[in-house]
Tab-separated table of C-alpha atoms in Angstrom:
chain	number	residue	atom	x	y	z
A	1	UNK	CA	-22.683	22.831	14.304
A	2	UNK	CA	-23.405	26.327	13.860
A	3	UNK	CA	-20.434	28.739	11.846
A	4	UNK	CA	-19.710	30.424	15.494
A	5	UNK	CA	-19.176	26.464	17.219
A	6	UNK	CA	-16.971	25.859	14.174
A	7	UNK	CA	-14.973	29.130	14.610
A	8	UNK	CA	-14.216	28.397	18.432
A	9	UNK	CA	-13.437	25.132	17.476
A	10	UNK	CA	-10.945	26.303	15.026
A	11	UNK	CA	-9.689	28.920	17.522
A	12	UNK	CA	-9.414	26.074	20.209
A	13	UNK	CA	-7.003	24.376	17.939
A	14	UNK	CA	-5.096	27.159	17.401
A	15	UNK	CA	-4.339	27.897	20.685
A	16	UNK	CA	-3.461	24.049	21.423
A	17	UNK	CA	-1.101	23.945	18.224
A	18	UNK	CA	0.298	27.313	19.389
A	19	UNK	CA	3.710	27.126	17.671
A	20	UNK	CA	5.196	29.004	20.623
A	21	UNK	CA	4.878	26.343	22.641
A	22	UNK	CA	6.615	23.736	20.009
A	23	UNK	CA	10.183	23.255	21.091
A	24	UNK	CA	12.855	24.335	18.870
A	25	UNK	CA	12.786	20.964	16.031
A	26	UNK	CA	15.365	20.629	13.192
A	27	UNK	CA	14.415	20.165	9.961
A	28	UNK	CA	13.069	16.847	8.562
A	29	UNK	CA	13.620	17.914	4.980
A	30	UNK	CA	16.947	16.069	4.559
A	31	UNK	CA	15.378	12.904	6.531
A	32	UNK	CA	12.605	12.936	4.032
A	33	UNK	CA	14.948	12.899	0.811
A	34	UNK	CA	16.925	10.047	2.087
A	35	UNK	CA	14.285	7.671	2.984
A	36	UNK	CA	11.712	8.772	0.256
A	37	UNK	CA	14.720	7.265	-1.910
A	38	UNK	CA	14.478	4.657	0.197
A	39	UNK	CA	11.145	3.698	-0.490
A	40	UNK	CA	11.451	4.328	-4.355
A	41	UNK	CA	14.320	2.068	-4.643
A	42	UNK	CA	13.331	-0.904	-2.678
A	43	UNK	CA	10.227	-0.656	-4.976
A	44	UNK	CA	11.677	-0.494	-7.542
A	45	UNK	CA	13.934	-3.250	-6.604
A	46	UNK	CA	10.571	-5.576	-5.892
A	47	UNK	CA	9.013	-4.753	-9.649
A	48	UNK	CA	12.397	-5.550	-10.832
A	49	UNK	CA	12.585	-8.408	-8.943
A	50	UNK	CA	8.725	-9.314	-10.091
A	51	UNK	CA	9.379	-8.462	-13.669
A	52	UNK	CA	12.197	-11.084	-13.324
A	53	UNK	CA	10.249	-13.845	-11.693
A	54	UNK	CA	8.124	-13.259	-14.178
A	55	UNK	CA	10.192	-13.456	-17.031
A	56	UNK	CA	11.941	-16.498	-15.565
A	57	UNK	CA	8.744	-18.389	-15.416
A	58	UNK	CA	7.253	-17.677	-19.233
A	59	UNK	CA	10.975	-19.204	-20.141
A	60	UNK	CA	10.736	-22.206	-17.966
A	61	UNK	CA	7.282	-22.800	-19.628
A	62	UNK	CA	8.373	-21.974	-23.260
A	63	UNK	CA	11.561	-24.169	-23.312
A	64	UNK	CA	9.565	-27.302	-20.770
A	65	UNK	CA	6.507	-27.459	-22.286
A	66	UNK	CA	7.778	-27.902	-26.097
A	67	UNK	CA	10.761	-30.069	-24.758
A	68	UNK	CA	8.219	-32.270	-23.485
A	69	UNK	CA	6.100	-32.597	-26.579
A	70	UNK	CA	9.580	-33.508	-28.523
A	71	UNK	CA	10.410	-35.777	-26.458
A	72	UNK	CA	7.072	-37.292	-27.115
A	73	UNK	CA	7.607	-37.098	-30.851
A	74	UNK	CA	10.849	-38.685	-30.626
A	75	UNK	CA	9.897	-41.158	-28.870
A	76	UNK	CA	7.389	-44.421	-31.081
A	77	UNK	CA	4.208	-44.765	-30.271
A	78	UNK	CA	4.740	-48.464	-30.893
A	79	UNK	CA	7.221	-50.710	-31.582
A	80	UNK	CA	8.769	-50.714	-34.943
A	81	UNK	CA	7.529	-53.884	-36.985
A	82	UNK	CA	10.842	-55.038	-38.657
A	83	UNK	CA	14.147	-54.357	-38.214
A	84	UNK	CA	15.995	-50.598	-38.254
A	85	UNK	CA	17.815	-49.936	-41.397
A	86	UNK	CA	20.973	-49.433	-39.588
A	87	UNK	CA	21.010	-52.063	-37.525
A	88	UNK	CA	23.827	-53.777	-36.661
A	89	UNK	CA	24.843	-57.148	-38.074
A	90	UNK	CA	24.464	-58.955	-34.465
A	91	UNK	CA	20.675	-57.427	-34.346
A	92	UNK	CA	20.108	-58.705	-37.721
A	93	UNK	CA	18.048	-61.919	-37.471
A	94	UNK	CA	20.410	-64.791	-38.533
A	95	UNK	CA	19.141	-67.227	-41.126
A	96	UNK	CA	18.223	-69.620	-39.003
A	97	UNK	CA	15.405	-67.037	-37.433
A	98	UNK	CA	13.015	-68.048	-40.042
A	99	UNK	CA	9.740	-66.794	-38.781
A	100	UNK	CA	7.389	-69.011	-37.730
A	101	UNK	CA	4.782	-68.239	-39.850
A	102	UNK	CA	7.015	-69.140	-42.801
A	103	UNK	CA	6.035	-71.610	-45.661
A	104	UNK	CA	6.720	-74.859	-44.608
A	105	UNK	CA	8.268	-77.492	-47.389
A	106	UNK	CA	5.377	-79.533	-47.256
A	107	UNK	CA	2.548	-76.249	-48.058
A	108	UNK	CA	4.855	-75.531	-50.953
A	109	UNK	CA	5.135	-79.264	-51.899
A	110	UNK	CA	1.113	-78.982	-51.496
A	111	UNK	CA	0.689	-75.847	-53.615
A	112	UNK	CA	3.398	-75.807	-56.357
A	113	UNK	CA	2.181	-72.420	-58.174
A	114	UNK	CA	2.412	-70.458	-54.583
A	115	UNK	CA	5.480	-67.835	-54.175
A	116	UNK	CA	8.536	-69.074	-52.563
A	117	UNK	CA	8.408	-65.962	-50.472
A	118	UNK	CA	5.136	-65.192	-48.735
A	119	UNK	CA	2.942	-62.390	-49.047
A	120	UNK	CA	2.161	-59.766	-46.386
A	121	UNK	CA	-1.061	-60.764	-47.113
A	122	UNK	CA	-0.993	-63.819	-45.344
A	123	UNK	CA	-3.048	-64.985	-42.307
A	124	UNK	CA	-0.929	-63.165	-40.145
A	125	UNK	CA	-0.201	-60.380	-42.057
A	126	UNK	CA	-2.204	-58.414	-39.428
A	127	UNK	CA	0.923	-58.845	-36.744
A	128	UNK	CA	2.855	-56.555	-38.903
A	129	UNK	CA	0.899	-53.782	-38.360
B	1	UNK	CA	22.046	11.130	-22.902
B	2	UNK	CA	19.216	9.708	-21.421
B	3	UNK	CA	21.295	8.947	-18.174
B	4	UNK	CA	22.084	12.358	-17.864
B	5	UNK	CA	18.542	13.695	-19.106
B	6	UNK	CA	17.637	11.530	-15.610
B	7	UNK	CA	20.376	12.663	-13.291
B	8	UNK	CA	18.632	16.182	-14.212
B	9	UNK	CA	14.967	15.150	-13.611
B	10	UNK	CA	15.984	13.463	-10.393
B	11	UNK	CA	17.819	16.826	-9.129
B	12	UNK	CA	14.685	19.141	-10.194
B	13	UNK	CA	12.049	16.433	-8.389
B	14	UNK	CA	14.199	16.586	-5.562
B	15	UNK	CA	14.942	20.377	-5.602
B	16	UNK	CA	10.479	20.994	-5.818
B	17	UNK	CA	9.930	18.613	-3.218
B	18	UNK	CA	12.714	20.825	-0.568
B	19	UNK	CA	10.636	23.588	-1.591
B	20	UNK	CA	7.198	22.222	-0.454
B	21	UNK	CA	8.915	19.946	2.396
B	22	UNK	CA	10.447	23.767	3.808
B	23	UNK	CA	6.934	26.088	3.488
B	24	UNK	CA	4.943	23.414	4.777
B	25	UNK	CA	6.323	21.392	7.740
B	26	UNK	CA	5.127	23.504	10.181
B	27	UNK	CA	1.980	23.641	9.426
B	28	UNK	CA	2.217	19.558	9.342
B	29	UNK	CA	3.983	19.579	12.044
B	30	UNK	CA	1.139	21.854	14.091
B	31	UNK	CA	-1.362	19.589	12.791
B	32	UNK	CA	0.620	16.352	14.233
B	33	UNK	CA	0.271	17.316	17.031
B	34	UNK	CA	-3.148	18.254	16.991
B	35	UNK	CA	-3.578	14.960	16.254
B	36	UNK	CA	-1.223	13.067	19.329
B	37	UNK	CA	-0.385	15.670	21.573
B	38	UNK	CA	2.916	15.208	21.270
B	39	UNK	CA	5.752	17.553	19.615
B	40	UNK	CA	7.852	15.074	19.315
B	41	UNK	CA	5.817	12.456	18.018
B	42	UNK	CA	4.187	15.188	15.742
B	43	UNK	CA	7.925	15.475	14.339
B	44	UNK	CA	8.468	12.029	13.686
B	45	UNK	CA	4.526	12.005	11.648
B	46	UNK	CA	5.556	14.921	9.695
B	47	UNK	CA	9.101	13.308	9.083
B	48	UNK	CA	7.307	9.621	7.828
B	49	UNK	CA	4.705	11.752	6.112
B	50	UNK	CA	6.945	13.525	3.669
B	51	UNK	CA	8.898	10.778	3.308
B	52	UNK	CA	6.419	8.678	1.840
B	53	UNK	CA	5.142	12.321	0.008
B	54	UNK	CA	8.621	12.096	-1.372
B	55	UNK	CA	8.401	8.503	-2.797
B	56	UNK	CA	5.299	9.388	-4.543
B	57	UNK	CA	6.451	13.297	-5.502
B	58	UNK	CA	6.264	13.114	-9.612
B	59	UNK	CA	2.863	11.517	-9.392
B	60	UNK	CA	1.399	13.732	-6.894
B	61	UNK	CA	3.000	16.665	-8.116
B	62	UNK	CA	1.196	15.525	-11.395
B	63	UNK	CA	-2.194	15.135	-9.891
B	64	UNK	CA	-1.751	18.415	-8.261
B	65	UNK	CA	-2.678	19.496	-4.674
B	66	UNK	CA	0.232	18.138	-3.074
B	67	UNK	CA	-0.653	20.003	0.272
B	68	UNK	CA	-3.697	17.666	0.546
B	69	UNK	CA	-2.377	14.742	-0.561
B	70	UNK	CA	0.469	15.437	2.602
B	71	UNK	CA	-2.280	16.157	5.079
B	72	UNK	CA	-4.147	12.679	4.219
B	73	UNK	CA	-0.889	10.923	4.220
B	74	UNK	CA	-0.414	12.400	7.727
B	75	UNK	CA	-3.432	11.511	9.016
B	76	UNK	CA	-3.605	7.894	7.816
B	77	UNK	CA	-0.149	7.616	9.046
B	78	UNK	CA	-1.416	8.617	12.866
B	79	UNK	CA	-4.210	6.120	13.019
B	80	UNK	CA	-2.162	3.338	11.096
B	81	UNK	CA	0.255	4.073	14.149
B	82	UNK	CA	-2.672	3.537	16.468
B	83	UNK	CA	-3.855	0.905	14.969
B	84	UNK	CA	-0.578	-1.315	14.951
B	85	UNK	CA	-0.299	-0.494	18.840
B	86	UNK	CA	-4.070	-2.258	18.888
B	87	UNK	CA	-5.962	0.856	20.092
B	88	UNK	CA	-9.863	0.163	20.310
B	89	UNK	CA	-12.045	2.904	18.985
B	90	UNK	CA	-13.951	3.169	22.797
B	91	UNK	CA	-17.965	3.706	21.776
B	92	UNK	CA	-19.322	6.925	23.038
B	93	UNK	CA	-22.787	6.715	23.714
B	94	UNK	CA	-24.710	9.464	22.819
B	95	UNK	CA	-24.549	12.322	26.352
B	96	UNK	CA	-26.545	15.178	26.804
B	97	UNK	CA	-25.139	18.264	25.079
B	98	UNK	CA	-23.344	20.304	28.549
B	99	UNK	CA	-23.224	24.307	27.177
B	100	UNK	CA	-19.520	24.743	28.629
B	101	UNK	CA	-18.540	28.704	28.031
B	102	UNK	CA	-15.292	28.075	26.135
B	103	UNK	CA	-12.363	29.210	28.956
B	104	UNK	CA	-11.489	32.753	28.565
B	105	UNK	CA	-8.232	32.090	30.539
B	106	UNK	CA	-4.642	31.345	29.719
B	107	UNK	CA	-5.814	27.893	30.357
B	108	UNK	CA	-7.758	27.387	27.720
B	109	UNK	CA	-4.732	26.062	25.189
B	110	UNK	CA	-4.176	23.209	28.506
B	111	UNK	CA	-7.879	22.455	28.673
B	112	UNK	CA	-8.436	21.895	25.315
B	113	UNK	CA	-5.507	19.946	24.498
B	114	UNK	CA	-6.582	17.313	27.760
B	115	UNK	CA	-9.837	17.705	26.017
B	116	UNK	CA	-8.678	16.594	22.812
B	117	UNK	CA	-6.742	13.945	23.917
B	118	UNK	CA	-9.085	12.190	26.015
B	119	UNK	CA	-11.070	11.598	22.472
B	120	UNK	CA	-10.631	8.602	20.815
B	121	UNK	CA	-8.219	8.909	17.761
B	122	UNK	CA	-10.709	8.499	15.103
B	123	UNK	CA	-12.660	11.216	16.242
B	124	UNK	CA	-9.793	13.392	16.578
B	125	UNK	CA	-8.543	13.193	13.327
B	126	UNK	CA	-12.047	13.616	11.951
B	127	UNK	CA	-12.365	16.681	14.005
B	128	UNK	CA	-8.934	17.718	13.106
B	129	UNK	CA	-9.620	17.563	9.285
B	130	UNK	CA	-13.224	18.978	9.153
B	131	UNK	CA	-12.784	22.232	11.664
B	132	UNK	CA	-8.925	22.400	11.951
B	133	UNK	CA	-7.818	22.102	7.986
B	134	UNK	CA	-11.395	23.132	7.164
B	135	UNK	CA	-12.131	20.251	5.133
B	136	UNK	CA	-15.620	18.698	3.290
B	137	UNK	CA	-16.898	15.903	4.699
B	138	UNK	CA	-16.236	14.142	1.594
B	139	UNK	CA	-12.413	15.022	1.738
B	140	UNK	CA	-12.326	13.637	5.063
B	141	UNK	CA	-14.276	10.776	4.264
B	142	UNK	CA	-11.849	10.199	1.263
B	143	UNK	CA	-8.704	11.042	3.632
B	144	UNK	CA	-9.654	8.773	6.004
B	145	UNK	CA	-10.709	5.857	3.613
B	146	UNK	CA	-14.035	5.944	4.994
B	147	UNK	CA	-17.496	6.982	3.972
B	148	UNK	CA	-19.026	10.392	4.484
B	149	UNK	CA	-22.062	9.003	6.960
B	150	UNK	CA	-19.366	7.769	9.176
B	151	UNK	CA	-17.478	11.166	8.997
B	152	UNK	CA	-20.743	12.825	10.048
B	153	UNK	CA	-21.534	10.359	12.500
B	154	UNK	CA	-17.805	10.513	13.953
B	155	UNK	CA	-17.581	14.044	13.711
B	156	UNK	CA	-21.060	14.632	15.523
B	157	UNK	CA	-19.851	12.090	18.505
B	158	UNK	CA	-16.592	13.493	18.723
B	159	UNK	CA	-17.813	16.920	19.043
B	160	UNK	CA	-20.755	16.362	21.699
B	161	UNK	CA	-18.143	14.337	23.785
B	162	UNK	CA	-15.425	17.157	23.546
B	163	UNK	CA	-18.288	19.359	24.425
B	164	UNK	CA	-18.929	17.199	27.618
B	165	UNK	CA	-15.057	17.295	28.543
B	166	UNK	CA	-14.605	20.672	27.842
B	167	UNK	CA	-17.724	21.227	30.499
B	168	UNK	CA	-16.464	18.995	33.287
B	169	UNK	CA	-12.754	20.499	32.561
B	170	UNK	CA	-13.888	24.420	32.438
B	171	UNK	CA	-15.819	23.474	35.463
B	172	UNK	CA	-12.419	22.593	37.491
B	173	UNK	CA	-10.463	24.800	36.300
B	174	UNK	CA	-13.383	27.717	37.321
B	175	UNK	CA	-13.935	25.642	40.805
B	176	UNK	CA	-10.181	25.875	41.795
């Protein structure tokens, strides 16, 4: 387009955008302020709201995620092997709940020089652990 | 302190942007409705433009150039208007250029403006920003989020078909 073509153009658009014929139009300035504050507050009402969500779900993971694992801790891996230390007197095996495994009269009768008590070290020592 | 220091920025953002919102609407507003045809519709453009002009105001007033930055928020507001009413850019297939003497007559100002409407949005606003606000291609590439090959492209098509309407319309407006 040559720089006469572009100059009618431009001269075309002048007369179409002729602000004479523009009906008389109020300002829009006042329209502009209020709902350009509009716009700024509802986003800055969604990054507050993001920041939040945000914020909200680093807690959730900080306090679940370590709850979890001390829950875990708490909790045995595997059943204790004798008795609590505090344990109450009806949990405490009565003296009639010999173990199986204990020494019979007749092994000690057979063996005199053996312990009255028997070792951990005994065939089924392993159960212990 | 701070508060206050705040309350003051707020009143000098708003007091810079009444400045530029006063000198400039009606040159937005001209260029509206350059772009729809419509004065009315050309106020409510310029209205949503400098609204959202005024939501962004510290940053663009930081950047500098506000007037372009208002122009291209103008424009994309027009064709995101057209597009959420589902307009279809129509193809123009390439015509032979018609040599229409422009229309020495009061008409012309009618003539051109059915002109310019019968083009297809796109091509109006690309016309609008290269020969109308005098703009690069690459500006109006940028403006129109675009690149500058299709600005060319646009801007040759729009221009041969306002050429061909121009010639049929100067011919009945000379045949009546």
């Amino acid at each position: 387009m040559s720089e006469r073509d572009a100059a009618d153009l431009r001269d075309a658009f002048a007369a179409v955008a002729d602000d004479a014929t523009a009906p008389p139009m109020p300002s829009v300035t006042d329209a502009a302020v209020a709902g350009g504050t509009r716009i700024r507050r509802r986003r800055a009402a969604a990054a507050a709201g993001g920041a939040l969500a945000v914020v909200a779900l680093g807690v959730t993971l900080a306090a679940g995620l370590p709850g979890m694992g001390a829950e875990e801790r708490s909790r045995p891996a595997t059943p204790p092997s004798g008795p609590p230390a505090s344990s109450t007197p009806t949990e405490s095996p009565a003296p009639s709940e010999v173990p199986s495994w204990g020494p019979t009269p007749t092994r000690s009768v057979d063996r005199p020089g053996s312990p009255a008590v028997p070792s951990n070290e005994g065939p089924r020592s392993s159960d212990s652990g | 302190m701070s508060r206050r220091a705040g309350w003051v920025r707020e009143a000098v953002r708003e007091r810079e942007f009444r400045e530029f919102a006063e000198a400039r609407q009606a040159d937005l507003r001209r260029s509206a409705y350059l772009l729809c045809g419509d004065w009315h519709q050309a106020q409510d453009l310029t209205q949503t433009a400098l609204m959202r002009l005024y939501a962004a105001w510290g940053r663009v007033r930081r950047d500098g150039n506000v007037d372009a930055y208002a122009r291209t928020i103008l424009t994309r507001v027009f064709i995101d208007q057209y597009r959420r009413r589902a307009w279809r850019e129509e193809l123009v297939e390439a015509v032979p250029e018609a040599q229409a003497a422009p229309p020495a007559t009061r008409e012309l100002r009618l003539v051109m403006q059915s002109a310019l409407m019968e083009l297809p949005p796109r091509y109006r606003a690309v016309l609008v920003l290269r020969y109308w606000e005098d703009w690069s291609v690459e500006q109006t590439a940028e403006a129109l989020r675009v690149t500058p090959g299709t600005v060319k492209s646009q801007s040759a098509r729009g221009l041969r078909r306002l050429r061909q309407l121009l010639g049929s319309l100067a011919h009945e407006v000379n045949g009546r």
